[in-house]
Coordinates of C-alpha atoms and ligand atoms in Angstrom, one line a residue:
X178 CA 11.3 -34.3 10.2
X179 CA 9.2 -36.9 8.4
X180 CA 6.2 -37.2 10.8
X181 CA 4.2 -34.8 8.6
X182 CA 5.7 -34.9 5.1
X183 CA 2.7 -33.1 3.6
X184 CA 3.9 -30.0 5.4
X185 CA 7.2 -29.7 3.5
X186 CA 7.3 -26.5 1.4
X187 CA 3.9 -25.2 2.6
X188 CA 3.4 -21.5 3.3
X189 CA 1.5 -20.5 6.5
X190 CA 0.4 -17.0 7.4
X191 CA 0.3 -17.1 11.2
X192 CA -1.8 -14.4 12.9
X193 CA -0.8 -14.0 16.5
X194 CA -3.4 -12.1 18.5
X195 CA -3.2 -10.7 22.0
X196 CA -3.5 -13.5 24.5
X197 CA -1.1 -15.0 27.0
X198 CA -1.1 -18.1 24.8
X199 CA 0.9 -16.1 22.3
X200 CA 4.0 -17.5 24.0
X201 CA 3.0 -21.0 22.7
X202 CA 2.9 -19.6 19.2
X203 CA 6.7 -19.1 19.3
X204 CA 7.0 -22.8 19.8
X205 CA 4.4 -23.4 17.0
X206 CA 6.6 -21.4 14.6
X207 CA 9.6 -23.6 15.6
X208 CA 7.7 -26.8 15.1
X209 CA 6.5 -25.7 11.7
X210 CA 9.9 -24.4 10.5
X211 CA 11.5 -27.8 11.5
X212 CA 9.0 -29.4 9.2
X213 CA 9.9 -27.2 6.2
X214 CA 7.0 -24.8 6.5
X215 CA 7.5 -21.2 5.5
X216 CA 5.9 -19.1 8.2
X217 CA 5.1 -15.5 7.8
X218 CA 3.6 -13.7 10.8
X219 CA 1.2 -10.9 11.6
X220 CA 1.6 -9.9 15.2
X221 CA -1.3 -7.7 16.5
X222 CA -0.7 -4.8 18.8
X223 CA -2.1 -7.0 21.6
X224 CA 0.1 -9.9 20.6
X225 CA 3.1 -7.7 20.9
X226 CA 2.3 -7.1 24.5
X227 CA 3.0 -10.7 25.2
X228 CA 5.8 -11.6 22.8
X229 CA 8.3 -9.4 21.0
X230 CA 8.4 -8.9 17.2
X231 CA 12.1 -9.8 17.4
X232 CA 11.4 -13.3 18.7
X233 CA 8.8 -13.9 16.1
X234 CA 11.1 -12.6 13.3
X235 CA 14.1 -14.7 14.6
X236 CA 12.0 -17.9 14.8
X237 CA 10.1 -17.4 11.5
X238 CA 13.3 -16.2 9.7
X239 CA 11.1 -13.6 8.1
X240 CA 9.9 -10.1 8.5
X241 CA 7.0 -9.6 11.0
X242 CA 4.0 -7.6 9.9
X243 CA 2.1 -5.5 12.4
X244 CA 1.1 -2.2 11.1
X245 CA -1.6 -1.7 8.5
X246 CA -0.4 1.8 7.8
X247 CA 3.2 1.0 7.3
X248 CA 4.1 2.6 4.0
X249 CA 7.2 0.3 3.7
X250 CA 5.3 -2.9 4.4
X251 CA 2.5 -1.9 2.1
X252 CA 4.8 -1.1 -0.8
X253 CA 6.9 -4.3 -0.3
X254 CA 4.1 -6.7 0.3
X255 CA 0.6 -5.1 0.7
X256 CA -2.0 -6.6 3.0
X257 CA -3.9 -8.2 0.1
X258 CA -0.9 -10.1 -1.1
X259 CA 0.1 -10.9 2.4
X260 CA -3.2 -12.6 2.9
X261 CA -3.0 -14.5 -0.3
X262 CA 0.6 -15.6 -0.6
X263 CA 0.0 -18.5 1.8
X264 CA -1.5 -21.9 1.5
X265 CA -3.3 -21.6 4.8
X266 CA -4.0 -18.8 7.3
X267 CA -3.6 -19.9 11.0
X268 CA -4.9 -17.7 13.8
X269 CA -3.2 -18.7 17.1
X270 CA -4.1 -17.6 19.6
X271 CA -7.5 -16.6 18.2
X272 CA -8.9 -14.3 20.9
X273 CA -12.7 -13.7 21.5
X274 CA -12.2 -10.2 20.1
X275 CA -10.6 -11.4 16.8
X276 CA -13.1 -14.2 16.3
X277 CA -15.9 -11.6 16.8
X278 CA -14.3 -9.3 14.2
X279 CA -13.9 -12.2 11.8
X280 CA -17.5 -13.2 12.2
X281 CA -18.7 -9.6 11.7
X282 CA -16.3 -8.8 8.8
X283 CA -14.6 -6.0 10.7
X284 CA -11.3 -4.8 9.2
X285 CA -9.8 -2.3 11.6
X286 CA -6.2 -3.5 11.8
X287 CA -3.7 -5.5 9.7
X288 CA -4.8 -8.9 11.2
X289 CA -8.5 -8.4 10.7
X290 CA -8.0 -6.8 7.3
X291 CA -5.9 -9.6 6.1
X292 CA -8.4 -12.1 7.4
X293 CA -11.2 -10.4 5.5
X294 CA -9.2 -10.1 2.3
X295 CA -7.8 -13.6 2.2
X296 CA -9.0 -16.1 -0.4
X297 CA -7.3 -18.9 1.6
X298 CA -8.7 -21.3 4.1
X299 CA -8.4 -20.3 7.8
X300 CA -7.7 -22.4 10.8
X301 CA -8.3 -20.9 14.3
X302 CA -6.9 -22.0 17.6
X303 CA -9.1 -20.1 20.1
X304 CA -7.6 -19.2 23.5
X305 CA -9.5 -17.3 26.2
X306 CA -11.0 -17.3 29.7
X307 CA -13.6 -20.1 30.1
X308 CA -16.5 -17.6 30.6
X309 CA -15.6 -15.8 27.5
X310 CA -15.4 -19.1 25.6
X311 CA -18.8 -20.2 26.9
X312 CA -20.5 -16.8 26.2
X313 CA -23.3 -17.1 23.7
X314 CA -21.7 -14.3 21.6
X315 CA -18.4 -16.2 21.2
X316 CA -20.2 -19.5 20.5
X317 CA -22.5 -17.8 17.9
X318 CA -19.4 -16.2 16.3
X319 CA -17.7 -19.5 16.1
X320 CA -20.8 -21.2 14.6
X321 CA -20.9 -18.5 11.9
X322 CA -17.2 -19.0 11.1
X323 CA -17.5 -22.7 11.0
X324 CA -20.5 -22.5 8.7
X325 CA -18.3 -20.5 6.4
X326 CA -15.6 -23.2 6.4
X327 CA -13.2 -21.9 9.0
X328 CA -11.5 -24.8 10.7
X329 CA -10.8 -25.0 14.4
X330 CA -8.4 -26.7 16.7
X331 CA -9.1 -26.7 20.5
X332 CA -9.4 -25.1 22.9
X333 CA -8.6 -27.6 25.6
X334 CA -9.7 -27.6 29.2
X335 CA -7.6 -27.2 32.3
X336 CA -6.0 -24.5 34.4
X337 CA -6.1 -21.2 32.6
X338 CA -3.6 -18.4 32.9
X339 CA -6.2 -16.3 34.6
X340 CA -6.3 -18.7 37.5
X341 CA -9.7 -20.2 36.6
X342 CA -10.3 -23.8 35.4
X343 CA -12.3 -24.7 32.4
X344 CA -12.4 -24.7 28.6
X345 CA -10.3 -22.0 26.8
X346 CA -6.7 -23.2 26.8
X347 CA -5.1 -22.9 23.4
X348 CA -4.3 -26.2 21.8
X349 CA -0.7 -27.3 22.3
X350 CA 1.7 -26.4 19.4
X351 CA 2.0 -30.0 18.2
X352 CA -1.8 -30.3 18.2
X353 CA -2.0 -27.3 15.9
X354 CA 0.8 -28.7 13.7
X355 CA -1.3 -31.9 13.4
X356 CA -4.4 -29.9 12.6
X357 CA -2.5 -28.0 9.9
X358 CA -1.2 -31.3 8.5
X359 CA -4.7 -32.8 8.5
X360 CA -5.8 -29.8 6.5
X361 CA -3.2 -30.4 3.8
X362 CA -3.9 -34.2 3.7
X363 CA -7.6 -33.4 3.2
X364 CA -7.0 -30.8 0.6
X365 CA -4.2 -32.5 -1.2
X366 CA -5.4 -32.7 -4.8
X367 CA -3.2 -34.5 -7.2
X368 CA 0.4 -33.0 -7.3
X369 CA 0.8 -33.4 -11.1
X370 CA 4.5 -32.4 -11.0
X371 CA 5.6 -34.5 -8.1
X372 CA 9.1 -36.0 -8.9
X373 CA 9.7 -33.4 -11.6
X374 CA 12.5 -30.9 -11.6
X375 CA 12.3 -27.4 -13.0
X376 CA 14.4 -24.4 -13.7
X377 CA 13.0 -20.9 -13.9
X378 CA 14.7 -17.6 -14.8
X379 CA 13.2 -14.4 -13.6
X380 CA 13.9 -10.7 -13.2
X381 CA 16.3 -8.6 -15.2
X382 CA 20.1 -8.9 -15.6
X383 CA 22.4 -6.0 -14.7
X384 CA 25.3 -5.3 -17.0
X385 CA 28.0 -3.1 -15.5
X386 CA 29.2 0.1 -17.3
X387 CA 31.5 0.9 -14.5
X388 CA 31.3 0.1 -10.7
X389 CA 28.4 2.6 -10.4
X390 CA 26.3 2.4 -13.5
X391 CA 24.7 -0.4 -15.4
X392 CA 22.4 -1.4 -18.2
X393 CA 19.2 -3.1 -17.3
X394 CA 15.9 -4.3 -18.8
X395 CA 12.6 -3.4 -17.3
X396 CA 11.3 -6.4 -15.4
X397 CA 9.7 -6.8 -12.0
X398 CA 10.3 -10.5 -11.8
X399 CA 6.6 -11.0 -10.8
X400 CA 5.7 -13.3 -13.6
X401 CA 8.8 -15.5 -13.3
X402 CA 8.5 -15.7 -9.5
X403 CA 4.8 -16.7 -9.9
X404 CA 5.7 -19.4 -12.3
X405 CA 8.3 -20.8 -9.9
X406 CA 5.8 -20.7 -7.1
X407 CA 3.1 -22.5 -9.2
X408 CA 5.6 -25.2 -10.3
X409 CA 6.5 -25.8 -6.6
X410 CA 2.8 -25.9 -5.7
X411 CA 2.4 -28.5 -8.4
X412 CA 5.0 -30.7 -6.6
X413 CA 8.1 -29.9 -8.7
X414 CA 11.5 -29.3 -7.3
X415 CA 12.3 -25.8 -8.5
X416 CA 15.5 -23.9 -8.9
X417 CA 14.7 -20.2 -9.5
X418 CA 17.6 -18.2 -11.0
X419 CA 16.8 -14.6 -10.4
X420 CA 18.3 -11.2 -11.3
X421 CA 17.8 -8.4 -8.8
X422 CA 14.1 -7.9 -8.0
X423 CA 12.0 -6.7 -5.1
X424 CA 9.9 -9.8 -5.2
X425 CA 9.6 -11.9 -2.0
X426 CA 11.2 -15.4 -2.4
X427 CA 8.6 -17.9 -3.3
X428 CA 8.3 -20.6 -0.6
X429 CA 9.6 -24.1 -1.3
X430 CA 11.9 -22.9 -4.1
X431 CA 15.7 -23.0 -4.2
X432 CA 16.7 -19.5 -5.2
X433 CA 20.0 -18.6 -6.9
X434 CA 20.6 -14.8 -7.1
X435 CA 22.7 -13.4 -10.0
X436 CA 23.4 -10.1 -11.6
X437 CA 24.8 -10.5 -15.1
X438 CA 23.6 -12.6 -18.0
X439 CA 26.8 -14.6 -18.0
X440 CA 26.2 -15.4 -14.3
X441 CA 22.6 -16.3 -15.0
X442 CA 23.7 -18.8 -17.7
X443 CA 26.2 -20.4 -15.4
X444 CA 23.6 -20.7 -12.7
X445 CA 21.1 -22.3 -15.2
X446 CA 23.6 -24.9 -16.4
X447 CA 24.5 -26.0 -12.9
X448 CA 21.2 -27.8 -12.0
X449 CA 20.9 -29.6 -15.3
X450 CA 19.4 -32.1 -16.2
X451 CA 15.9 -30.9 -15.3
X452 CA 12.6 -31.8 -16.8
X453 CA 11.2 -28.3 -17.3
X454 CA 12.9 -24.9 -18.1
X455 CA 11.0 -21.7 -18.1
X456 CA 13.0 -18.6 -19.2
X457 CA 11.0 -15.6 -18.0
X458 CA 13.9 -13.4 -17.2
X459 CA 14.4 -10.2 -19.1
X460 CA 18.0 -10.8 -20.0
X461 CA 20.0 -8.0 -21.4
X462 CA 20.9 -8.7 -25.0
X463 CA 24.2 -6.9 -24.7
X464 CA 26.8 -6.1 -22.1
X465 CA 29.5 -3.4 -22.2
X466 CA 32.7 -4.9 -23.7
X467 CA 34.8 -1.9 -22.4
X468 CA 33.2 -1.8 -18.9
X469 CA 35.5 0.3 -16.7
X470 CA 37.1 -0.7 -13.3
X471 CA 36.8 2.8 -12.1
X472 CA 33.9 5.3 -12.2
X473 CA 33.7 7.2 -15.5
X474 CA 34.2 10.9 -15.0
X475 CA 32.9 13.9 -17.0
X476 CA 36.0 15.4 -18.5
X477 CA 34.3 18.2 -20.4
X478 CA 35.3 16.6 -23.7
X479 CA 33.4 13.9 -25.7
X480 CA 31.1 11.6 -23.6
X481 CA 32.5 8.1 -23.3
X482 CA 31.8 5.5 -26.0
X483 CA 30.3 2.3 -24.8
X484 CA 31.1 -0.7 -27.0
X485 CA 28.5 -3.4 -26.6
X486 CA 29.0 -7.1 -27.2
X487 CA 26.3 -9.7 -27.3
X488 CA 25.4 -11.7 -24.2
X489 CA 24.9 -15.5 -24.4
X490 CA 21.3 -16.5 -25.1
X491 CA 20.3 -18.6 -22.1
X492 CA 17.0 -19.8 -23.7
X493 CA 18.7 -20.8 -27.0
X494 CA 21.5 -22.5 -25.1
X495 CA 19.1 -24.6 -23.0
X496 CA 17.1 -25.4 -26.1
X497 CA 20.1 -26.9 -27.9
X498 CA 19.6 -30.6 -28.6
X499 CA 21.6 -32.9 -26.3
X500 CA 21.4 -35.3 -23.4
X501 CA 21.1 -32.3 -20.9
X502 CA 18.2 -30.6 -22.8
X503 CA 15.2 -30.3 -20.6
X504 CA 12.2 -32.2 -21.8
X505 CA 10.2 -29.0 -22.1
X506 CA 11.8 -25.6 -22.7
X507 CA 9.6 -22.5 -22.6
X508 CA 10.6 -19.0 -23.5
X509 CA 8.9 -15.6 -23.2
X510 CA 8.6 -13.0 -25.8
X511 CA 7.9 -9.4 -24.7
X512 CA 7.0 -7.5 -27.8
X513 CA 5.8 -4.0 -28.5
X514 CA 4.5 -4.6 -32.1
X515 CA 3.6 -7.5 -34.4
X516 CA 3.3 -9.6 -31.3
X517 CA 2.4 -13.0 -32.8
X518 CA 4.5 -12.8 -36.0
X519 CA 7.6 -11.7 -34.0
X520 CA 6.9 -14.4 -31.3
X521 CA 6.5 -17.1 -34.0
X522 CA 9.9 -16.2 -35.5
X523 CA 11.4 -16.2 -32.0
X524 CA 10.1 -19.6 -31.2
X525 CA 11.8 -21.0 -34.3
X526 CA 15.0 -19.0 -33.8
X527 CA 15.5 -20.0 -30.2
X528 CA 14.6 -23.7 -30.7
X529 CA 12.4 -23.8 -27.6
X530 CA 9.3 -25.9 -27.4
X531 CA 6.7 -23.2 -26.3
X532 CA 6.7 -19.5 -26.2
X533 CA 4.6 -17.2 -24.1
X534 CA 4.1 -14.0 -26.0
X535 CA 3.0 -10.9 -24.1
X536 CA 2.4 -7.4 -25.3
X537 CA 4.5 -4.9 -23.4
X538 CA 3.7 -1.8 -25.5
X539 CA 3.5 1.4 -23.5
X540 CA 0.0 1.7 -21.9
X541 CA -0.5 -2.1 -21.4
X542 CA 0.6 -1.9 -17.8
X543 CA 2.3 -5.3 -18.1
X544 CA 5.6 -4.1 -16.6
X545 CA 5.3 -4.4 -12.8
X546 CA 1.5 -4.6 -13.1
X547 CA -0.8 -7.3 -11.6
X548 CA -2.1 -8.6 -14.9
X549 CA -0.8 -10.1 -18.1
X550 CA -2.4 -10.8 -21.5
X551 CA -0.6 -13.7 -23.1
X552 CA -0.6 -16.0 -26.1
X553 CA 0.8 -19.5 -25.8
X554 CA 2.6 -20.6 -29.0
X555 CA 3.2 -24.3 -29.4
X556 CA 4.5 -25.2 -32.9
X557 CA 2.1 -23.6 -35.3
X558 CA -0.8 -23.2 -32.8
X559 CA -1.5 -20.0 -31.0
X560 CA -3.7 -20.0 -27.9
X561 CA -4.8 -16.5 -26.8
X562 CA -5.6 -16.3 -23.1
X563 CA -7.9 -13.7 -21.5
X564 CA -6.3 -11.0 -19.3
X565 CA -5.4 -12.8 -16.1
X566 CA -3.4 -12.0 -13.0
X567 CA 0.3 -13.0 -13.3
X568 CA -0.4 -15.7 -10.7
X569 CA -3.3 -17.1 -12.7
X570 CA -1.2 -17.1 -15.9
X571 CA 1.4 -19.1 -13.9
X572 CA -1.2 -21.6 -12.7
X573 CA -2.6 -22.1 -16.2
X574 CA 0.8 -22.5 -17.7
X575 CA 1.8 -25.1 -15.1
X576 CA -1.5 -27.0 -15.8
X577 CA -0.5 -27.0 -19.5
X578 CA 3.0 -28.2 -18.6
X579 CA 1.7 -31.0 -16.4
X580 CA -0.6 -32.1 -19.2
X581 CA 2.1 -32.1 -21.8
X582 CA 4.8 -34.1 -19.9
X583 CA 5.1 -37.8 -20.4
X584 CA 3.8 -40.0 -17.7
X585 CA 7.0 -40.8 -15.8
X586 CA 9.6 -38.3 -14.7
X587 CA 12.8 -38.2 -16.8
X588 CA 15.1 -37.0 -14.0
X589 CA 15.1 -36.9 -10.3
X590 CA 17.8 -34.4 -9.3
X591 CA 17.9 -30.6 -9.4
Ligands
LIG51 O1 15.3 -12.3 -27.7 P1 14.4 -11.9 -26.6 O2 15.2 -11.3 -25.4 O3 13.2 -11.1 -26.9 O4 13.9 -13.3 -26.1 C1 13.1 -13.5 -25.0 C2 13.2 -14.8 -24.4 O5 14.6 -15.3 -24.4 C3 12.9 -14.9 -22.9 O6 12.4 -16.2 -22.6 C4 14.2 -14.6 -22.2 O7 14.2 -15.1 -20.9 C5 15.1 -15.4 -23.1 N1 16.5 -14.8 -23.2 C6 17.6 -15.5 -22.7 N2 18.8 -15.1 -22.8 C7 19.1 -13.9 -23.5 C8 18.0 -13.2 -24.0 C9 16.7 -13.6 -23.9 O8 17.3 -16.5 -22.1 N3 20.3 -13.5 -23.6

């Protein structure tokens, strides 16, 4: 669909509240998905009286979030991240009740909590009975929200589901799509990496000992995934090669899932040439040379001896000079001591252009945590950044990448 190209790769958090117009939101999801938009949905308890979570999940091709107190949902995603991992939050239908909660800052269910916690722009598509719409309370709430920058599409006038006629009909799905597209046109800053291709490695690799056991490095994949998302947000075509992680797939990114270092290397070589390579994966340095086909058993005698052999170094391989070498190759160095000295030596040894050094000594909370304290090494220069969220590290790194690349893209395919 090329009618709204600005929608391609965008991420929408769609809040579906309890109104009869919720049925139109199913069509809205379809229209957005057809245009390359990743749609993640919160269905309120009221919304679920009109449409089923199963239809929403099937059309959005994603999990549906409903319950603020779901331990599984909170540990997988969390309402704060849910509200922030989107480019725009759309509330359709926006009921009088939800608009009132938004205006007052009430957070008493997942939808209202996410709306209070979001740092993203919000577009509402009100839908209600015409008297409710005309009520001074609703109009005052709406005025408050609009003053705060909340955008609105509709409502239209006509026959309402309650049998009355007047204003209060939710905008039609394509009108909402157009309003979303308008938002992205208005907000489109420069896309500094448009036309660029990028490869990112993320997460750990697993190296089998036998069919049951494996060797693994500690890595949540959060930093690598954030970098892939930030590169895509900057306009790059991104291939993310990821070891096993619990991270949600970043929107607008081609993801290749692997387990071992050798598989990761093969998956990294396939999309070459690319303009940018960022190796954030925690690749296991060794694999078990004498990995067993059957589960090892305790025999009561000597424990088994594992013979380790070195894995290929993906970063060093990508950094080798040649026609396929990415224009900019960036590695990571997780160190527990002598951070800068070790990182400088690694930068030279691997042959990459830049190295992001981070302290992972016990107690820093870097592994799996929200924040990262990094130093960017470029040649002999060391730039120490303040402690930032991993997403902010990614955004800042991507800005540095965009500033460092030559004016015109060197390759177009990924
Ligand atoms: O040597 P070390 O593992 O500390 O190097 C870290 C950097 O090298 C990271 O960027 C990591 O992704 C990359 N690496 C790799 N292949 C390996 C080992 C590390 O790409 N086999």
